[in-house]
Structures are given as C-alpha cells and as structure tokens.
mmCIF file of C-alpha atoms in Angstrom:
data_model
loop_
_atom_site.group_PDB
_atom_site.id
_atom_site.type_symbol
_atom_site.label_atom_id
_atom_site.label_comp_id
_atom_site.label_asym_id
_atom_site.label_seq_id
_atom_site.Cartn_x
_atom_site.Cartn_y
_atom_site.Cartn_z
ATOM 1 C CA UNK A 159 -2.197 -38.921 -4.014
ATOM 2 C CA UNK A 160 0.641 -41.396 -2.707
ATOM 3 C CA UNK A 161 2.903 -40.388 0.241
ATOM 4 C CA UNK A 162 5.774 -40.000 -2.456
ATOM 5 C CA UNK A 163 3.557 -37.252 -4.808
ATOM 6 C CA UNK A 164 4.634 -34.221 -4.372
ATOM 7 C CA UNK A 165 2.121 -31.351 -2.982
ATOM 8 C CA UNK A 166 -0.275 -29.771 -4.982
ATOM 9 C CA UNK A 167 0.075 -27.614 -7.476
ATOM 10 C CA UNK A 168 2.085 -29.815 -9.633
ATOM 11 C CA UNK A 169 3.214 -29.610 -12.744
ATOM 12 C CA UNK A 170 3.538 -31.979 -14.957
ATOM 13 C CA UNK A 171 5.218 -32.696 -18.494
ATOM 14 C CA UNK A 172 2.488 -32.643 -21.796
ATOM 15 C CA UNK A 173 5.091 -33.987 -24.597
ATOM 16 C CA UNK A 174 7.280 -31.370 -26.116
ATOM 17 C CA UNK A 175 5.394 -27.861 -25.974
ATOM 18 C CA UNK A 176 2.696 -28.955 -22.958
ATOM 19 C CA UNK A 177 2.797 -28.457 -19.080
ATOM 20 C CA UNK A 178 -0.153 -29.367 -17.038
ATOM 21 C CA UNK A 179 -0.331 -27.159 -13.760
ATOM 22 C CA UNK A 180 -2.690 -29.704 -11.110
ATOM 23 C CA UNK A 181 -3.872 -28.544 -8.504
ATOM 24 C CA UNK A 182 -6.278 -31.648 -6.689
ATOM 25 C CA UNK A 183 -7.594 -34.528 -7.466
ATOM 26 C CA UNK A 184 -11.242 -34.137 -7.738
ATOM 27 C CA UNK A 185 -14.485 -31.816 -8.297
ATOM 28 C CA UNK A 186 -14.098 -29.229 -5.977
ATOM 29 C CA UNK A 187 -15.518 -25.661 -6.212
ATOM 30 C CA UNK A 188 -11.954 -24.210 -4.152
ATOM 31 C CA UNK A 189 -9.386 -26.383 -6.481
ATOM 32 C CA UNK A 190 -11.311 -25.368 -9.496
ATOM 33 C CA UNK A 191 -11.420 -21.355 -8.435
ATOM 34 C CA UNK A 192 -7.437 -21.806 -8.399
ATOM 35 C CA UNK A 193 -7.423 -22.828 -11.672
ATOM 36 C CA UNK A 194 -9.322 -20.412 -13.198
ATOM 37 C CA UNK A 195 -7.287 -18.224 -11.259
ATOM 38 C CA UNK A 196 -4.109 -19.298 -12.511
ATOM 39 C CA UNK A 197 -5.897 -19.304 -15.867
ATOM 40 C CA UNK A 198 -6.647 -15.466 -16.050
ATOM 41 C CA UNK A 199 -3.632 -14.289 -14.477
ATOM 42 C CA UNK A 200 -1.631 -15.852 -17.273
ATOM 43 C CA UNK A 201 -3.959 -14.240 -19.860
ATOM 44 C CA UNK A 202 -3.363 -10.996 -17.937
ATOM 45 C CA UNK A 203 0.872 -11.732 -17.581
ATOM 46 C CA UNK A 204 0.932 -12.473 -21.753
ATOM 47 C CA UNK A 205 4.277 -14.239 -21.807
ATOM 48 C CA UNK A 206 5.493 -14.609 -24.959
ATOM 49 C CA UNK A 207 5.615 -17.665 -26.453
ATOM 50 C CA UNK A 208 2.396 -19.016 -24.815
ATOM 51 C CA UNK A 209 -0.196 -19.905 -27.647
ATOM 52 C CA UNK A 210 -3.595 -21.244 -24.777
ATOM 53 C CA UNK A 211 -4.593 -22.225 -21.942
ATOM 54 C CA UNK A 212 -7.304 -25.031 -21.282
ATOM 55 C CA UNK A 213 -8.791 -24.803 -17.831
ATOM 56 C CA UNK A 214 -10.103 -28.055 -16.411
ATOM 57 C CA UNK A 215 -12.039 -29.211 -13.237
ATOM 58 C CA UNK A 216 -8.565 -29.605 -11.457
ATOM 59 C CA UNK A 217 -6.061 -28.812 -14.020
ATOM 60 C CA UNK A 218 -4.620 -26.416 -16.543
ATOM 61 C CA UNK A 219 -3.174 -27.222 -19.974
ATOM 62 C CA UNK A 220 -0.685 -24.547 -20.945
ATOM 63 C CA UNK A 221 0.555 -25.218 -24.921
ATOM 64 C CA UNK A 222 3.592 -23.101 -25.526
ATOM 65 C CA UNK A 223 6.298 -22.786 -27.937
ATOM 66 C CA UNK A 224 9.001 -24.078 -26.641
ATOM 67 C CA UNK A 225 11.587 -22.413 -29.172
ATOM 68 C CA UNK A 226 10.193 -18.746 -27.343
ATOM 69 C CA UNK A 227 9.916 -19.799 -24.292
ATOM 70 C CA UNK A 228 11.412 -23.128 -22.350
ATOM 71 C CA UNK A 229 9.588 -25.092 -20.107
ATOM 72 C CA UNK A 230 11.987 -24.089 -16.966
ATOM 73 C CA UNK A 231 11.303 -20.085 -17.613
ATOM 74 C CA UNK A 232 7.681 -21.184 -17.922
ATOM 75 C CA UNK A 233 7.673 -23.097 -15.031
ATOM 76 C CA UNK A 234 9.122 -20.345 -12.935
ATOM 77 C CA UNK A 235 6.734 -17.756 -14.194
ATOM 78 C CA UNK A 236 3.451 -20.261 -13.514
ATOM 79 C CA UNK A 237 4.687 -20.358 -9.607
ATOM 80 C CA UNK A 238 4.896 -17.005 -9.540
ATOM 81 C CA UNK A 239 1.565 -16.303 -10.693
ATOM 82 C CA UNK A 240 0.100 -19.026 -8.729
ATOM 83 C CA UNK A 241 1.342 -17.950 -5.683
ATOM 84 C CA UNK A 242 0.816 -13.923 -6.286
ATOM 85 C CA UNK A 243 -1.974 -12.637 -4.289
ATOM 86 C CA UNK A 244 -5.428 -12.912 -6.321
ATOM 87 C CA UNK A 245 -8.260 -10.676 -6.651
ATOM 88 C CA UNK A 246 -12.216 -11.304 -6.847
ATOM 89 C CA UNK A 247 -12.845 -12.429 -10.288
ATOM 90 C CA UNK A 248 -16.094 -10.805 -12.414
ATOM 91 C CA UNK A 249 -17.864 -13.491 -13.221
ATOM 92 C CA UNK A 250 -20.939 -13.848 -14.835
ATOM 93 C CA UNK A 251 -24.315 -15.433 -13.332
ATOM 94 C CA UNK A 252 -26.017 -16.945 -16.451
ATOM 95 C CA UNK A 253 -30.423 -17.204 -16.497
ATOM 96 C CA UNK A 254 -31.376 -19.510 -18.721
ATOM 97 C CA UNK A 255 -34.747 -21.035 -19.798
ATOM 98 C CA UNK A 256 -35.355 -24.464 -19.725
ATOM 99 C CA UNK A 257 -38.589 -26.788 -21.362
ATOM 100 C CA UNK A 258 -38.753 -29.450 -19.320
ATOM 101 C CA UNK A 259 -40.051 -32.586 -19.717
ATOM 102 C CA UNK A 260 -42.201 -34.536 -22.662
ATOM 103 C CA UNK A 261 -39.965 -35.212 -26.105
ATOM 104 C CA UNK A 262 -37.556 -32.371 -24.918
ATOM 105 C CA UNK A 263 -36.637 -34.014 -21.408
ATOM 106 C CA UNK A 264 -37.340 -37.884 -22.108
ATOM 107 C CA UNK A 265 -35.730 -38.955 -19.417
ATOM 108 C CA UNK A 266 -37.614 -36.427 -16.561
ATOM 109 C CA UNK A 267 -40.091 -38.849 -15.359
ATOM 110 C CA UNK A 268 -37.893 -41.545 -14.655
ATOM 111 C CA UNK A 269 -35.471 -39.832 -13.034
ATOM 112 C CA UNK A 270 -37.994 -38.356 -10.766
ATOM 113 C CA UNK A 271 -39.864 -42.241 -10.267
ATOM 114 C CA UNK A 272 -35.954 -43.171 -8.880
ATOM 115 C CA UNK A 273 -35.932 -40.499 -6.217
ATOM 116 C CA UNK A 274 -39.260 -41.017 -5.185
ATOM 117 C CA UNK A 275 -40.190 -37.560 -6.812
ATOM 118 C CA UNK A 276 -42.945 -35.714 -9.070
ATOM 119 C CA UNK A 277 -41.768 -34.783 -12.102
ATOM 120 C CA UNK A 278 -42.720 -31.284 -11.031
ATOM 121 C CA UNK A 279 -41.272 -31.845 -7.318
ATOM 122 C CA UNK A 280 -37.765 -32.447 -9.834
ATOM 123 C CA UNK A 281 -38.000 -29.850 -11.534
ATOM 124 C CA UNK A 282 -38.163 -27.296 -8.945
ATOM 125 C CA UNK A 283 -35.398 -28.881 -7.074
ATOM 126 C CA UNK A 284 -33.217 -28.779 -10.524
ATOM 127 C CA UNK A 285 -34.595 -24.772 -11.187
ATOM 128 C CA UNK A 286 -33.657 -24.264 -7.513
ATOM 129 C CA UNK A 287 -29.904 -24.434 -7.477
ATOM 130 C CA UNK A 288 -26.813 -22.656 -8.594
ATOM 131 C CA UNK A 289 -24.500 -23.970 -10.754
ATOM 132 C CA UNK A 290 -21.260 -23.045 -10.999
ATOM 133 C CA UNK A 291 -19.222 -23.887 -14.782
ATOM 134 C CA UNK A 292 -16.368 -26.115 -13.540
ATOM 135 C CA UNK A 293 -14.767 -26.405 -17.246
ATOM 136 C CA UNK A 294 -15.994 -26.280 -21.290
ATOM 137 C CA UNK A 295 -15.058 -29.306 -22.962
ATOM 138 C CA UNK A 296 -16.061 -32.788 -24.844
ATOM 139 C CA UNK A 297 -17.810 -30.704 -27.641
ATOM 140 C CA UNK A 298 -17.927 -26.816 -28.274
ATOM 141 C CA UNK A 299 -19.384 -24.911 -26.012
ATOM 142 C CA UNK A 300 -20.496 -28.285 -23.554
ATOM 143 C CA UNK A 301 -20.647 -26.995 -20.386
ATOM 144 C CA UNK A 302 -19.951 -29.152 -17.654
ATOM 145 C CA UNK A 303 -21.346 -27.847 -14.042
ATOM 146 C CA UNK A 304 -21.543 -28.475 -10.737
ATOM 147 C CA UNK A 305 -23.915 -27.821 -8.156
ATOM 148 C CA UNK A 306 -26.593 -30.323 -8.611
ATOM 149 C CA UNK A 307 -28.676 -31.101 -5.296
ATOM 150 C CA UNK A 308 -27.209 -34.488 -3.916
ATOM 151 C CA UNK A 309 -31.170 -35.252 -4.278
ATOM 152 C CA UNK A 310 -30.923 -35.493 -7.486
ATOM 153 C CA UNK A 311 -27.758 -37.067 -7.954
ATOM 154 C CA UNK A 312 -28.004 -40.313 -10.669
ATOM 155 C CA UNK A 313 -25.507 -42.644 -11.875
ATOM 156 C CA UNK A 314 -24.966 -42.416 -15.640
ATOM 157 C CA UNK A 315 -27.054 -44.705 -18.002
ATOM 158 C CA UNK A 316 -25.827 -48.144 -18.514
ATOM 159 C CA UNK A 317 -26.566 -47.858 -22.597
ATOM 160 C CA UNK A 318 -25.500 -44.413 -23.435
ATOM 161 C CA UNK A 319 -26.750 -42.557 -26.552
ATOM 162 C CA UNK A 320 -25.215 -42.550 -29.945
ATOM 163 C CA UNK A 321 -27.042 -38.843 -30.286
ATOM 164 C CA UNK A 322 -29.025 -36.360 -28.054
ATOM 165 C CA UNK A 323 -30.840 -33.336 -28.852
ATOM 166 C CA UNK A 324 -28.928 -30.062 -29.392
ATOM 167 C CA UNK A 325 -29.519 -28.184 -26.424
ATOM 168 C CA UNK A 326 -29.677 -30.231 -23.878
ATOM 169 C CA UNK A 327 -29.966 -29.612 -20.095
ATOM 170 C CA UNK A 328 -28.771 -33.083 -18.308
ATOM 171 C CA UNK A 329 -27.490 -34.640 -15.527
ATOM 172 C CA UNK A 330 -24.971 -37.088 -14.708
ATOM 173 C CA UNK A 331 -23.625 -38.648 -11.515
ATOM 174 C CA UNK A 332 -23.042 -35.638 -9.308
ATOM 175 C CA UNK A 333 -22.927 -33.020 -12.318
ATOM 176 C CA UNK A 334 -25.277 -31.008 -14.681
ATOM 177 C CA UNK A 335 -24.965 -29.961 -18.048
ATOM 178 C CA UNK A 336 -25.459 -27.821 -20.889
ATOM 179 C CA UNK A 337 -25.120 -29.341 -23.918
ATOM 180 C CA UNK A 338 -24.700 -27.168 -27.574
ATOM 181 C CA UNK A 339 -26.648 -26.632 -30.271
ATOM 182 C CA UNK A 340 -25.358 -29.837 -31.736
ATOM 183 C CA UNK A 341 -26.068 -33.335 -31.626
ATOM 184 C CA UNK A 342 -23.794 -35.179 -29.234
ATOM 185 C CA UNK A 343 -23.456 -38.754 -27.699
ATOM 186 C CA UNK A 344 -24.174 -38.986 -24.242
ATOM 187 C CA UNK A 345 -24.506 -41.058 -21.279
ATOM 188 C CA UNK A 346 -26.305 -38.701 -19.261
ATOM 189 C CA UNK A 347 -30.345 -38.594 -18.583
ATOM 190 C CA UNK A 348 -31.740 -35.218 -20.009
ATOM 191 C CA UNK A 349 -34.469 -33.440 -18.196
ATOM 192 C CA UNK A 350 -35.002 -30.655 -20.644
ATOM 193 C CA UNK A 351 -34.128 -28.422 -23.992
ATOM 194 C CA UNK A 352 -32.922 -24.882 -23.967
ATOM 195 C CA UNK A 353 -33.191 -22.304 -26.388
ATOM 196 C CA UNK A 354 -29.805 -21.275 -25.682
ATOM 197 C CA UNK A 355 -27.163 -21.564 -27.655
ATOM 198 C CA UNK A 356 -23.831 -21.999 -26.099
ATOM 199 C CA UNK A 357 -21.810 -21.996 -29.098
ATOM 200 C CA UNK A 358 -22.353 -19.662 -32.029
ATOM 201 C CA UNK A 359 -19.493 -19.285 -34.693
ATOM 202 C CA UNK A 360 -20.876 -16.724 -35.865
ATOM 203 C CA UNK A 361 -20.736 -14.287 -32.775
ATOM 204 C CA UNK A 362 -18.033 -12.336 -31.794
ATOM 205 C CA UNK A 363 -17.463 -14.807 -28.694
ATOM 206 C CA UNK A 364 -18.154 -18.175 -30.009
ATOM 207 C CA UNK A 365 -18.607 -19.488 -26.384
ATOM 208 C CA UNK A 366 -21.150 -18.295 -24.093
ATOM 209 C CA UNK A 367 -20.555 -19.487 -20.968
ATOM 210 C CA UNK A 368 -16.804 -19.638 -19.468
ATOM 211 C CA UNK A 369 -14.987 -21.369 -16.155
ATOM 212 C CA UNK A 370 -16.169 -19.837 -12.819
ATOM 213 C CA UNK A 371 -19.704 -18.264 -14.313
ATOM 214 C CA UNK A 372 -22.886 -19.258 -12.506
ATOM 215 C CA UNK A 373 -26.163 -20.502 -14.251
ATOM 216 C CA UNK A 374 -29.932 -20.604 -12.860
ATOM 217 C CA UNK A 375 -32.351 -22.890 -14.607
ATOM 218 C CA UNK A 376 -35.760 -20.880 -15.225
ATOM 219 C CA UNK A 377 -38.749 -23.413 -15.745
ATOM 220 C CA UNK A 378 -40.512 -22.054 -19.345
ATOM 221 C CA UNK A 379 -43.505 -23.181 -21.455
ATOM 222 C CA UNK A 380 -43.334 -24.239 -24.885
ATOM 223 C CA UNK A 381 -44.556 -21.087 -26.091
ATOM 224 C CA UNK A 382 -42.168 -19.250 -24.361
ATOM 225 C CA UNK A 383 -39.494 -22.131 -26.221
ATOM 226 C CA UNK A 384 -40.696 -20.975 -29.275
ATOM 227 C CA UNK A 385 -40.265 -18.170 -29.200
ATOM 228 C CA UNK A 386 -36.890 -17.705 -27.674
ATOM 229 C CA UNK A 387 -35.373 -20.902 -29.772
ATOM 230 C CA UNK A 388 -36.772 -18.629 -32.696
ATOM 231 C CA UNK A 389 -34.944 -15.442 -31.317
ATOM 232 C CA UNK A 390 -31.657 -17.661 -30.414
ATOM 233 C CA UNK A 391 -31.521 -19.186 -33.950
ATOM 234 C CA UNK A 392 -31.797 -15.163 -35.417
ATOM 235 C CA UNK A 393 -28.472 -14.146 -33.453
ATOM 236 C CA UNK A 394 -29.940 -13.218 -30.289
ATOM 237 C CA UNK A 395 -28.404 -14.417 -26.961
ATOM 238 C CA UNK A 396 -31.531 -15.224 -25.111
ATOM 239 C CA UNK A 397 -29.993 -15.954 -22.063
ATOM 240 C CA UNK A 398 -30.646 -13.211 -19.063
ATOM 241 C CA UNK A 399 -26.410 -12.324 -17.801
ATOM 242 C CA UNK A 400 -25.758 -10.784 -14.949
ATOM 243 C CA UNK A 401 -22.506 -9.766 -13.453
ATOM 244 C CA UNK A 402 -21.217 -10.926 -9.880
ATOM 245 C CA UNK A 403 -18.234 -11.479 -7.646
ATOM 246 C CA UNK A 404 -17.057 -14.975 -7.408
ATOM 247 C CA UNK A 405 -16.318 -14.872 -3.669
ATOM 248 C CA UNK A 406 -13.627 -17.414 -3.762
ATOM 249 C CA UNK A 407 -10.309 -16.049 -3.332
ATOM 250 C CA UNK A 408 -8.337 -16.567 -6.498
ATOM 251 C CA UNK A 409 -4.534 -17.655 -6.656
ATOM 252 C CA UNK A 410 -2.947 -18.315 -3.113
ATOM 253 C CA UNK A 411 -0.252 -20.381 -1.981
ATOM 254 C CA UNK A 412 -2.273 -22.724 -0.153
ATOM 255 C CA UNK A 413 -2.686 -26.715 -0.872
ATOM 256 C CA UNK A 414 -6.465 -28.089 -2.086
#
C-alpha cells in the first residue's frame, strides 16, 4: 500500500453492479476473519437488491443490482456492518482422512527428500496441524487453506500439471489444499487422496467446507480409503464435523 492509498477497508469499483470491500494485502488469518465477518453479517442484514457475496483471502466481492439498490446506499450500509460490533462465529472443525503417499500422493517422497525428511516424518508434520479455510475458489468446492508448518513450506512446481487426481490433498508455497472430486490443473505437489468429497451437486449443500472452518488431516490405510471413497461416492459425507468457536473477533473498526 502507497502513502496515497487510503486505509483499509477499501472499497473499490467492480464494473457496473460490483464493489470489492479490501481489507489487507496478504494471507493473514485476522484480515481474512474480517472478511468472513463482513461476509455473514451481510447474509444476516439481507439488503435488497444484493444477489452474492464471494469471500476471498483479503477481499469481498459483493454483485448487486444496481437498479434496487445504488452503489452509494450500498456503500453506506457495508461500513456500517463492518464497523458494528461482531460476535464469535460457529464454525466448523472439519476431520478428514487422508491416503498418503504411493500413486495417490506422487509427489510425497520428494517433497520430504527437499526438507531433509522421511516420508513418514512428513506426514505427521502435515496430519499435525490445523488448517484454517481462507477462501473456496479456482474450481468447485477447491479449498484453499492455510496453516501449513513453515517446515513444510515448498515453492510451486516449475512444470505444472495439465490434470491431477480428484481429491487431492496438496501443498503449495505457504498453503494447503483440498482439491474436488474433479480433475483439475495444478501447480502444486500432492501428498495424498481423500475420500472426501467437497463438492456434491447432488446434496442439499453442494459445498462442504466454507470460509473460517478448520480441517485436521487423519493419516488412513488403503483399506480404510476404500471403504470410505466407497461410502463418499453412495452420498455419505465421510468427513468427521465438529462444531467450534472461531476465537477471532469478527467485524471491528480496526485496520489489518
């Protein structure tokens, strides 16, 4: 941000019936939190004339109609939502299985060779964290997340992949992902395959995991892959939730 930016949050022109609300500048678990923030509390205000809202790392997209509601109204009511006191958010901590390794984590070993690791010594560092689900995005249901052990942080492949297996858990710089149950190019090196399936047309709630939830990596067999893949592909969400309390604070008046 240049002296002459304004302060954050800032909002920002998206053609005709688009305002971007910004609110940093990078990945960061606090600037993110406001977003979401900002995110529910217009879902919970229902102005009329707003059609969605796309949370992002650091940003969120509102699309409106601008002949029921203009962008100065819509403007005002964002600030005052931003800046209204927030409340803990229910979020939702995610478990979900993981194969690691062999054809469904080809790139496991080497990442674990680069940092001077064991494949299993990776693994257990990867199962060990939280991650937190900074924003959904790229393809349906691709979960982008952050909380990756700087250990185990890896620069993107120079020769990215026309197509990766549906499913896949990966890693990328200083992120983690989930990818759907579809195939998807991808720069990123992927450590394993779950079962899960974070987008389903068919259910109710096509995406599985939203902004601000939590996911924990649990190491399984490929029995145990089976099994579950055979359970996810019948309709069954084979991933363990569990509800929490994000402990951010939400909304707030104060600058990321």
């Amino acid at each position: 941000m240049t002296p002459k930016d304004p302060p954050f949050p800032r909002l920002l022109d998206a053609g005709e019936s688009g305002l971007v609300v910004e609110f940093g500048d990078g990945i960061d678990e606090a600037v993110n939190a406001r977003v979401i923030a900002l995110d529910r509390a217009l879902a919970a205000a229902a102005i009329e004339g707003v059609r969605e809202a796309v949370p992002t790392y650091r940003s969120l997209l509102i699309l409106f109609d601008p002949l029921v509601v203009d962008r100065v109204t819509l403007a005002g009511r964002v600030r005052e939502l931003e800046t209204a006191p927030g409340v803990e958010a229910a979020g939702t901590l995610w478990r979900v299985p993981v194969l690691y390794g062999g054809a469904h984590g080809v790139d496991l070993e080497a990442v674990a060779s680069q940092h001077g690791l064991t494949p299993d010594e990776l693994v257990a560092l990867h199962a060990g964290a939280l991650y937190r689900v900074y924003m959904i995005g790229f393809a349906p249901g691709f979960a982008y997340l952050g909380g990756l052990p700087e250990r185990l942080h890896t620069s993107r492949r120079t020769d990215p992949r026309p197509k990766t297996p549906p499913r896949s858990v990966s890693i990328g710089g200083r992120q983690a992902a989930v990818s759907p149950p579809i195939e998807v190019p991808s720069g990123w090196h992927l450590l394993g395959q779950t079962p899960v399936r974070s987008y389903d047309p068919a259910r109710e709630k096509p995406f599985l995991f939203a902004p601000g939830d939590t996911i924990r990596f649990m190491p399984i067999d490929a029995g145990a892959y089976r099994d579950l893949l055979a359970a996810a592909e019948a309709g069954e969400i084979v991933a363990t939730p569990e509800t929490m309390l994000d402990a951010t604070p939400a909304g707030g008046a104060h600058d990321a």
